[in-house]
DNA sequence: AACACTAGTGAATCCAACA
DNA sequence: TTGTTGGATTCACTAGTGT
């Protein structure tokens, strides 16, 4: 099901709203999109910072806090109502197997997380963005606020969501990617500036953060929605990685800047966008195929690595061991007294007097199939 | 079995309930305490894990999940009611300038944080406990759940709470203590065992975690309340650091074990507290971090020193060379026909027309990361 | 004594394709 | 929709045993 949609998108038949920025209020704008049309949502909503009075550094210079009108809410109730409204709007356009990311700080993320759960989303992970270079706590009254939190959730408990496990593992030097990511904040040339040379947007996110998000949870050709598009980091990274984006943004100045920013981005070559896939993505080879190709003979004896278990291959591709019979997996489980067993990585054949794992024979078949397939 | 007797700490009069464990339900037990009598609360409430079915490791061994009755709630509403009740009970006994710590995971921490805000608490920080040795994700479906979250809050926005800024800074090699703490889980001899040699309590917290909490937010002689006392880590660390504790616990077995545990603790001389400093290991830098920082581009060609092998970098941090693909290490091994290869000291990039070992790029990143503590 | 090897385990919301 | 089955999937650390 998913693969069909993916191919459609990849061949150019993508919806008209792909790679556009919709100007307007988040909820109203999302009503223009068809239901179940979005693969992944990345949302960076207002944090509802409650700053009272100005903050100064030890040298009395003024800290440029986030005090924009869009970040002001009268109460927690007002913020909850706002959160509920945009999450419901997003939920409508999200595909059943889609996922959503929301980033926030302790000011708002707990309310967002609660609302996500209340609306039926199923939290998959909370991911901590650890900043290499956070703003210090100038007054020495708290711990340096050195991280932000992202919640990653599927639309519901049974969703079959996309997670590029092998790619993340390779990215992380062959150990599983953890839920804490160390990434610098957005500074220097990456940070968009206005005419006066000041930062254009108060909370521009680093492209590295979005890149990891999209590499983990999308495939090339997927459509990513950002309902608080701002300076367009989501769109820029989506384009660079060969994904499509849809942005919603209220302020014209941000839309203009984001449009110019994204126009300057080049999509990486297709070869570089190939995602590392695990064994699950490889074609299934039944054990019987090994018999058909003569790699295993009917009547041959399979052995466990420790020599404790043996089984005889039957002509139909099943095996038997004592009173047990069935697939290589079933018999492997039975002789060990386990609930399950991967027969491919349990049984060995005798080749030239030595034991060889039958999984290596399967790989031979797969290699032959790859050649035949082109 | 109402409590334990401890030596009087030389800070003057202390209430009768100091250094005792109250048996019973959290809310009912707290009614026995006078209002505004507690300096700091540390709470490790049930996480409301919603586990369905069993989970096995790749070797088919069974994962011992938390399925205790105290962690079962009928719904989010039931969990919220529970949370509200114990937070209100705790709020009554907390001093006006006191603070509260609550630890949790993504299953419950968002609901706890929302309730804290709704009841008038003022969040000071959310602190991430990064585990050095978390349980892996056995099925490869999510990111390794490698952290838990603590919320630190004062009783209200105007509280004049205790934060030992200088002590934390000294603890952290003279840079401000950040909101992400790297601490191992509780294992080995620190982990309490039952008669059968199995873990006594399913969720015993490490003493190092509590030590940092108490050193940051209490003064010697303060009274620390733990409404879910369990195996008594809070009491043990409080005693060792010269603080007083009050515990509430329902299960007699835990009370007995905690009592014995605390009795064996000796309060440390102040000078010894410096020993809590931990050494920082050299941070591990995955290959993907070089892409994130733009030191290597997707599509770039890596070469072996002898020029015999080349590989193309993909956006997800994997590389491909002919029919081989995977991490820099795996592909390095495959192209050489070896079992293993250190990709860092094998592959080179082209920088200004010359070959540069990618290991030197790693060192650049490491230098940037040093401040963030790995 | 030092090292090698095996076995065990930790707050976990952990499968997918097919009949 | 439900049940069956093929077969994919782990990191850091401790403790114990054997050489």
PDB file of C-alpha atoms in Angstrom, chain A residues 130-243:
ATOM      1  CA  UNK A 130      21.178  18.454  23.322  1.00  0.00           C
ATOM      2  CA  UNK A 131      22.706  21.762  22.306  1.00  0.00           C
ATOM      3  CA  UNK A 132      26.476  21.973  22.104  1.00  0.00           C
ATOM      4  CA  UNK A 133      26.277  25.717  22.583  1.00  0.00           C
ATOM      5  CA  UNK A 134      23.199  26.706  24.583  1.00  0.00           C
ATOM      6  CA  UNK A 135      22.624  30.140  26.023  1.00  0.00           C
ATOM      7  CA  UNK A 136      24.008  30.177  29.572  1.00  0.00           C
ATOM      8  CA  UNK A 137      21.839  30.925  32.585  1.00  0.00           C
ATOM      9  CA  UNK A 138      22.955  34.463  33.230  1.00  0.00           C
ATOM     10  CA  UNK A 139      21.588  34.838  36.728  1.00  0.00           C
ATOM     11  CA  UNK A 140      22.903  31.547  38.089  1.00  0.00           C
ATOM     12  CA  UNK A 141      19.481  30.587  39.401  1.00  0.00           C
ATOM     13  CA  UNK A 142      18.887  27.383  37.456  1.00  0.00           C
ATOM     14  CA  UNK A 143      20.637  24.747  35.408  1.00  0.00           C
ATOM     15  CA  UNK A 144      21.704  25.852  31.956  1.00  0.00           C
ATOM     16  CA  UNK A 145      18.725  25.087  29.771  1.00  0.00           C
ATOM     17  CA  UNK A 146      20.779  23.037  27.345  1.00  0.00           C
ATOM     18  CA  UNK A 147      18.182  20.985  25.515  1.00  0.00           C
ATOM     19  CA  UNK A 148      14.800  20.951  23.867  1.00  0.00           C
ATOM     20  CA  UNK A 149      12.422  18.033  23.615  1.00  0.00           C
ATOM     21  CA  UNK A 150      10.838  16.515  20.531  1.00  0.00           C
ATOM     22  CA  UNK A 151       7.909  14.124  20.728  1.00  0.00           C
ATOM     23  CA  UNK A 152       7.625  11.600  17.919  1.00  0.00           C
ATOM     24  CA  UNK A 153       4.223   9.971  17.660  1.00  0.00           C
ATOM     25  CA  UNK A 154       2.218   7.865  15.259  1.00  0.00           C
ATOM     26  CA  UNK A 155      -1.419   8.526  14.496  1.00  0.00           C
ATOM     27  CA  UNK A 156      -2.465   5.597  16.657  1.00  0.00           C
ATOM     28  CA  UNK A 157      -1.175   2.499  18.462  1.00  0.00           C
ATOM     29  CA  UNK A 158      -1.458   0.221  15.430  1.00  0.00           C
ATOM     30  CA  UNK A 159       0.081   2.472  12.819  1.00  0.00           C
ATOM     31  CA  UNK A 160       2.727   0.937  10.600  1.00  0.00           C
ATOM     32  CA  UNK A 161       4.979   3.899  10.604  1.00  0.00           C
ATOM     33  CA  UNK A 162       8.248   4.492   8.767  1.00  0.00           C
ATOM     34  CA  UNK A 163      11.462   4.217  10.774  1.00  0.00           C
ATOM     35  CA  UNK A 164      14.724   3.835   8.876  1.00  0.00           C
ATOM     36  CA  UNK A 165      16.386   1.759  11.528  1.00  0.00           C
ATOM     37  CA  UNK A 166      19.361   0.560   9.497  1.00  0.00           C
ATOM     38  CA  UNK A 167      20.073   4.026   8.167  1.00  0.00           C
ATOM     39  CA  UNK A 168      20.083   5.503  11.657  1.00  0.00           C
ATOM     40  CA  UNK A 169      22.308   2.724  12.886  1.00  0.00           C
ATOM     41  CA  UNK A 170      24.820   3.255  10.086  1.00  0.00           C
ATOM     42  CA  UNK A 171      24.702   6.992  10.737  1.00  0.00           C
ATOM     43  CA  UNK A 172      25.663   6.253  14.340  1.00  0.00           C
ATOM     44  CA  UNK A 173      28.647   3.982  13.603  1.00  0.00           C
ATOM     45  CA  UNK A 174      26.729   0.715  13.780  1.00  0.00           C
ATOM     46  CA  UNK A 175      25.067   1.148  17.147  1.00  0.00           C
ATOM     47  CA  UNK A 176      21.388   1.968  17.523  1.00  0.00           C
ATOM     48  CA  UNK A 177      20.544   5.647  17.386  1.00  0.00           C
ATOM     49  CA  UNK A 178      19.632   6.831  20.852  1.00  0.00           C
ATOM     50  CA  UNK A 179      16.943   9.241  21.986  1.00  0.00           C
ATOM     51  CA  UNK A 180      19.463  11.987  22.806  1.00  0.00           C
ATOM     52  CA  UNK A 181      20.978  13.906  19.900  1.00  0.00           C
ATOM     53  CA  UNK A 182      23.893  16.309  20.216  1.00  0.00           C
ATOM     54  CA  UNK A 183      23.556  19.085  17.622  1.00  0.00           C
ATOM     55  CA  UNK A 184      24.694  22.732  17.606  1.00  0.00           C
ATOM     56  CA  UNK A 185      22.148  25.537  17.573  1.00  0.00           C
ATOM     57  CA  UNK A 186      21.628  27.454  14.361  1.00  0.00           C
ATOM     58  CA  UNK A 187      24.222  30.223  14.089  1.00  0.00           C
ATOM     59  CA  UNK A 188      26.599  31.783  11.600  1.00  0.00           C
ATOM     60  CA  UNK A 189      25.865  31.745   7.893  1.00  0.00           C
ATOM     61  CA  UNK A 190      23.023  29.269   8.304  1.00  0.00           C
ATOM     62  CA  UNK A 191      21.062  31.786  10.373  1.00  0.00           C
ATOM     63  CA  UNK A 192      18.841  33.991   8.218  1.00  0.00           C
ATOM     64  CA  UNK A 193      19.288  37.747   8.749  1.00  0.00           C
ATOM     65  CA  UNK A 194      17.013  40.683   8.011  1.00  0.00           C
ATOM     66  CA  UNK A 195      18.021  43.917   6.277  1.00  0.00           C
ATOM     67  CA  UNK A 196      19.439  45.272   9.517  1.00  0.00           C
ATOM     68  CA  UNK A 197      21.618  42.214   9.907  1.00  0.00           C
ATOM     69  CA  UNK A 198      19.619  40.934  12.895  1.00  0.00           C
ATOM     70  CA  UNK A 199      18.278  37.432  13.094  1.00  0.00           C
ATOM     71  CA  UNK A 200      15.201  37.141  10.913  1.00  0.00           C
ATOM     72  CA  UNK A 201      13.381  34.596  13.072  1.00  0.00           C
ATOM     73  CA  UNK A 202      13.777  34.170  16.837  1.00  0.00           C
ATOM     74  CA  UNK A 203      13.705  30.370  16.890  1.00  0.00           C
ATOM     75  CA  UNK A 204      15.237  29.161  13.625  1.00  0.00           C
ATOM     76  CA  UNK A 205      16.070  25.468  13.980  1.00  0.00           C
ATOM     77  CA  UNK A 206      19.317  23.968  12.674  1.00  0.00           C
ATOM     78  CA  UNK A 207      19.138  22.061   9.424  1.00  0.00           C
ATOM     79  CA  UNK A 208      21.066  19.189  11.016  1.00  0.00           C
ATOM     80  CA  UNK A 209      18.162  18.591  13.377  1.00  0.00           C
ATOM     81  CA  UNK A 210      15.609  18.441  10.585  1.00  0.00           C
ATOM     82  CA  UNK A 211      17.902  16.280   8.480  1.00  0.00           C
ATOM     83  CA  UNK A 212      18.074  13.636  11.162  1.00  0.00           C
ATOM     84  CA  UNK A 213      14.323  13.789  11.687  1.00  0.00           C
ATOM     85  CA  UNK A 214      13.563  13.341   7.996  1.00  0.00           C
ATOM     86  CA  UNK A 215      16.209  10.684   7.406  1.00  0.00           C
ATOM     87  CA  UNK A 216      14.787   8.685  10.297  1.00  0.00           C
ATOM     88  CA  UNK A 217      11.087   8.899   9.548  1.00  0.00           C
ATOM     89  CA  UNK A 218      10.561   9.584   5.843  1.00  0.00           C
ATOM     90  CA  UNK A 219      11.474   8.128   2.482  1.00  0.00           C
ATOM     91  CA  UNK A 220      12.413  10.048  -0.636  1.00  0.00           C
ATOM     92  CA  UNK A 221       9.271  11.443  -2.250  1.00  0.00           C
ATOM     93  CA  UNK A 222       7.317  11.676   1.019  1.00  0.00           C
ATOM     94  CA  UNK A 223       5.350  14.827   1.789  1.00  0.00           C
ATOM     95  CA  UNK A 224       6.273  16.668   4.966  1.00  0.00           C
ATOM     96  CA  UNK A 225       3.944  19.258   6.481  1.00  0.00           C
ATOM     97  CA  UNK A 226       5.211  22.056   8.718  1.00  0.00           C
ATOM     98  CA  UNK A 227       2.237  24.001  10.118  1.00  0.00           C
ATOM     99  CA  UNK A 228       4.492  26.689  11.653  1.00  0.00           C
ATOM    100  CA  UNK A 229       6.843  27.126   8.752  1.00  0.00           C
ATOM    101  CA  UNK A 230       8.709  30.219   9.968  1.00  0.00           C
ATOM    102  CA  UNK A 231      12.064  30.573   8.259  1.00  0.00           C
ATOM    103  CA  UNK A 232      11.494  27.378   6.286  1.00  0.00           C
ATOM    104  CA  UNK A 233      14.101  25.011   7.695  1.00  0.00           C
ATOM    105  CA  UNK A 234      11.774  22.068   7.173  1.00  0.00           C
ATOM    106  CA  UNK A 235      11.266  22.974   3.527  1.00  0.00           C
ATOM    107  CA  UNK A 236      14.944  23.569   2.906  1.00  0.00           C
ATOM    108  CA  UNK A 237      15.987  20.217   4.320  1.00  0.00           C
ATOM    109  CA  UNK A 238      13.097  18.390   2.681  1.00  0.00           C
ATOM    110  CA  UNK A 239      14.128  19.711  -0.722  1.00  0.00           C
ATOM    111  CA  UNK A 240      17.788  18.921  -0.146  1.00  0.00           C
ATOM    112  CA  UNK A 241      16.891  15.353   0.807  1.00  0.00           C
ATOM    113  CA  UNK A 242      14.464  14.749  -2.049  1.00  0.00           C
ATOM    114  CA  UNK A 243      11.300  15.006   0.040  1.00  0.00           C
TER     115      UNK A 243
END
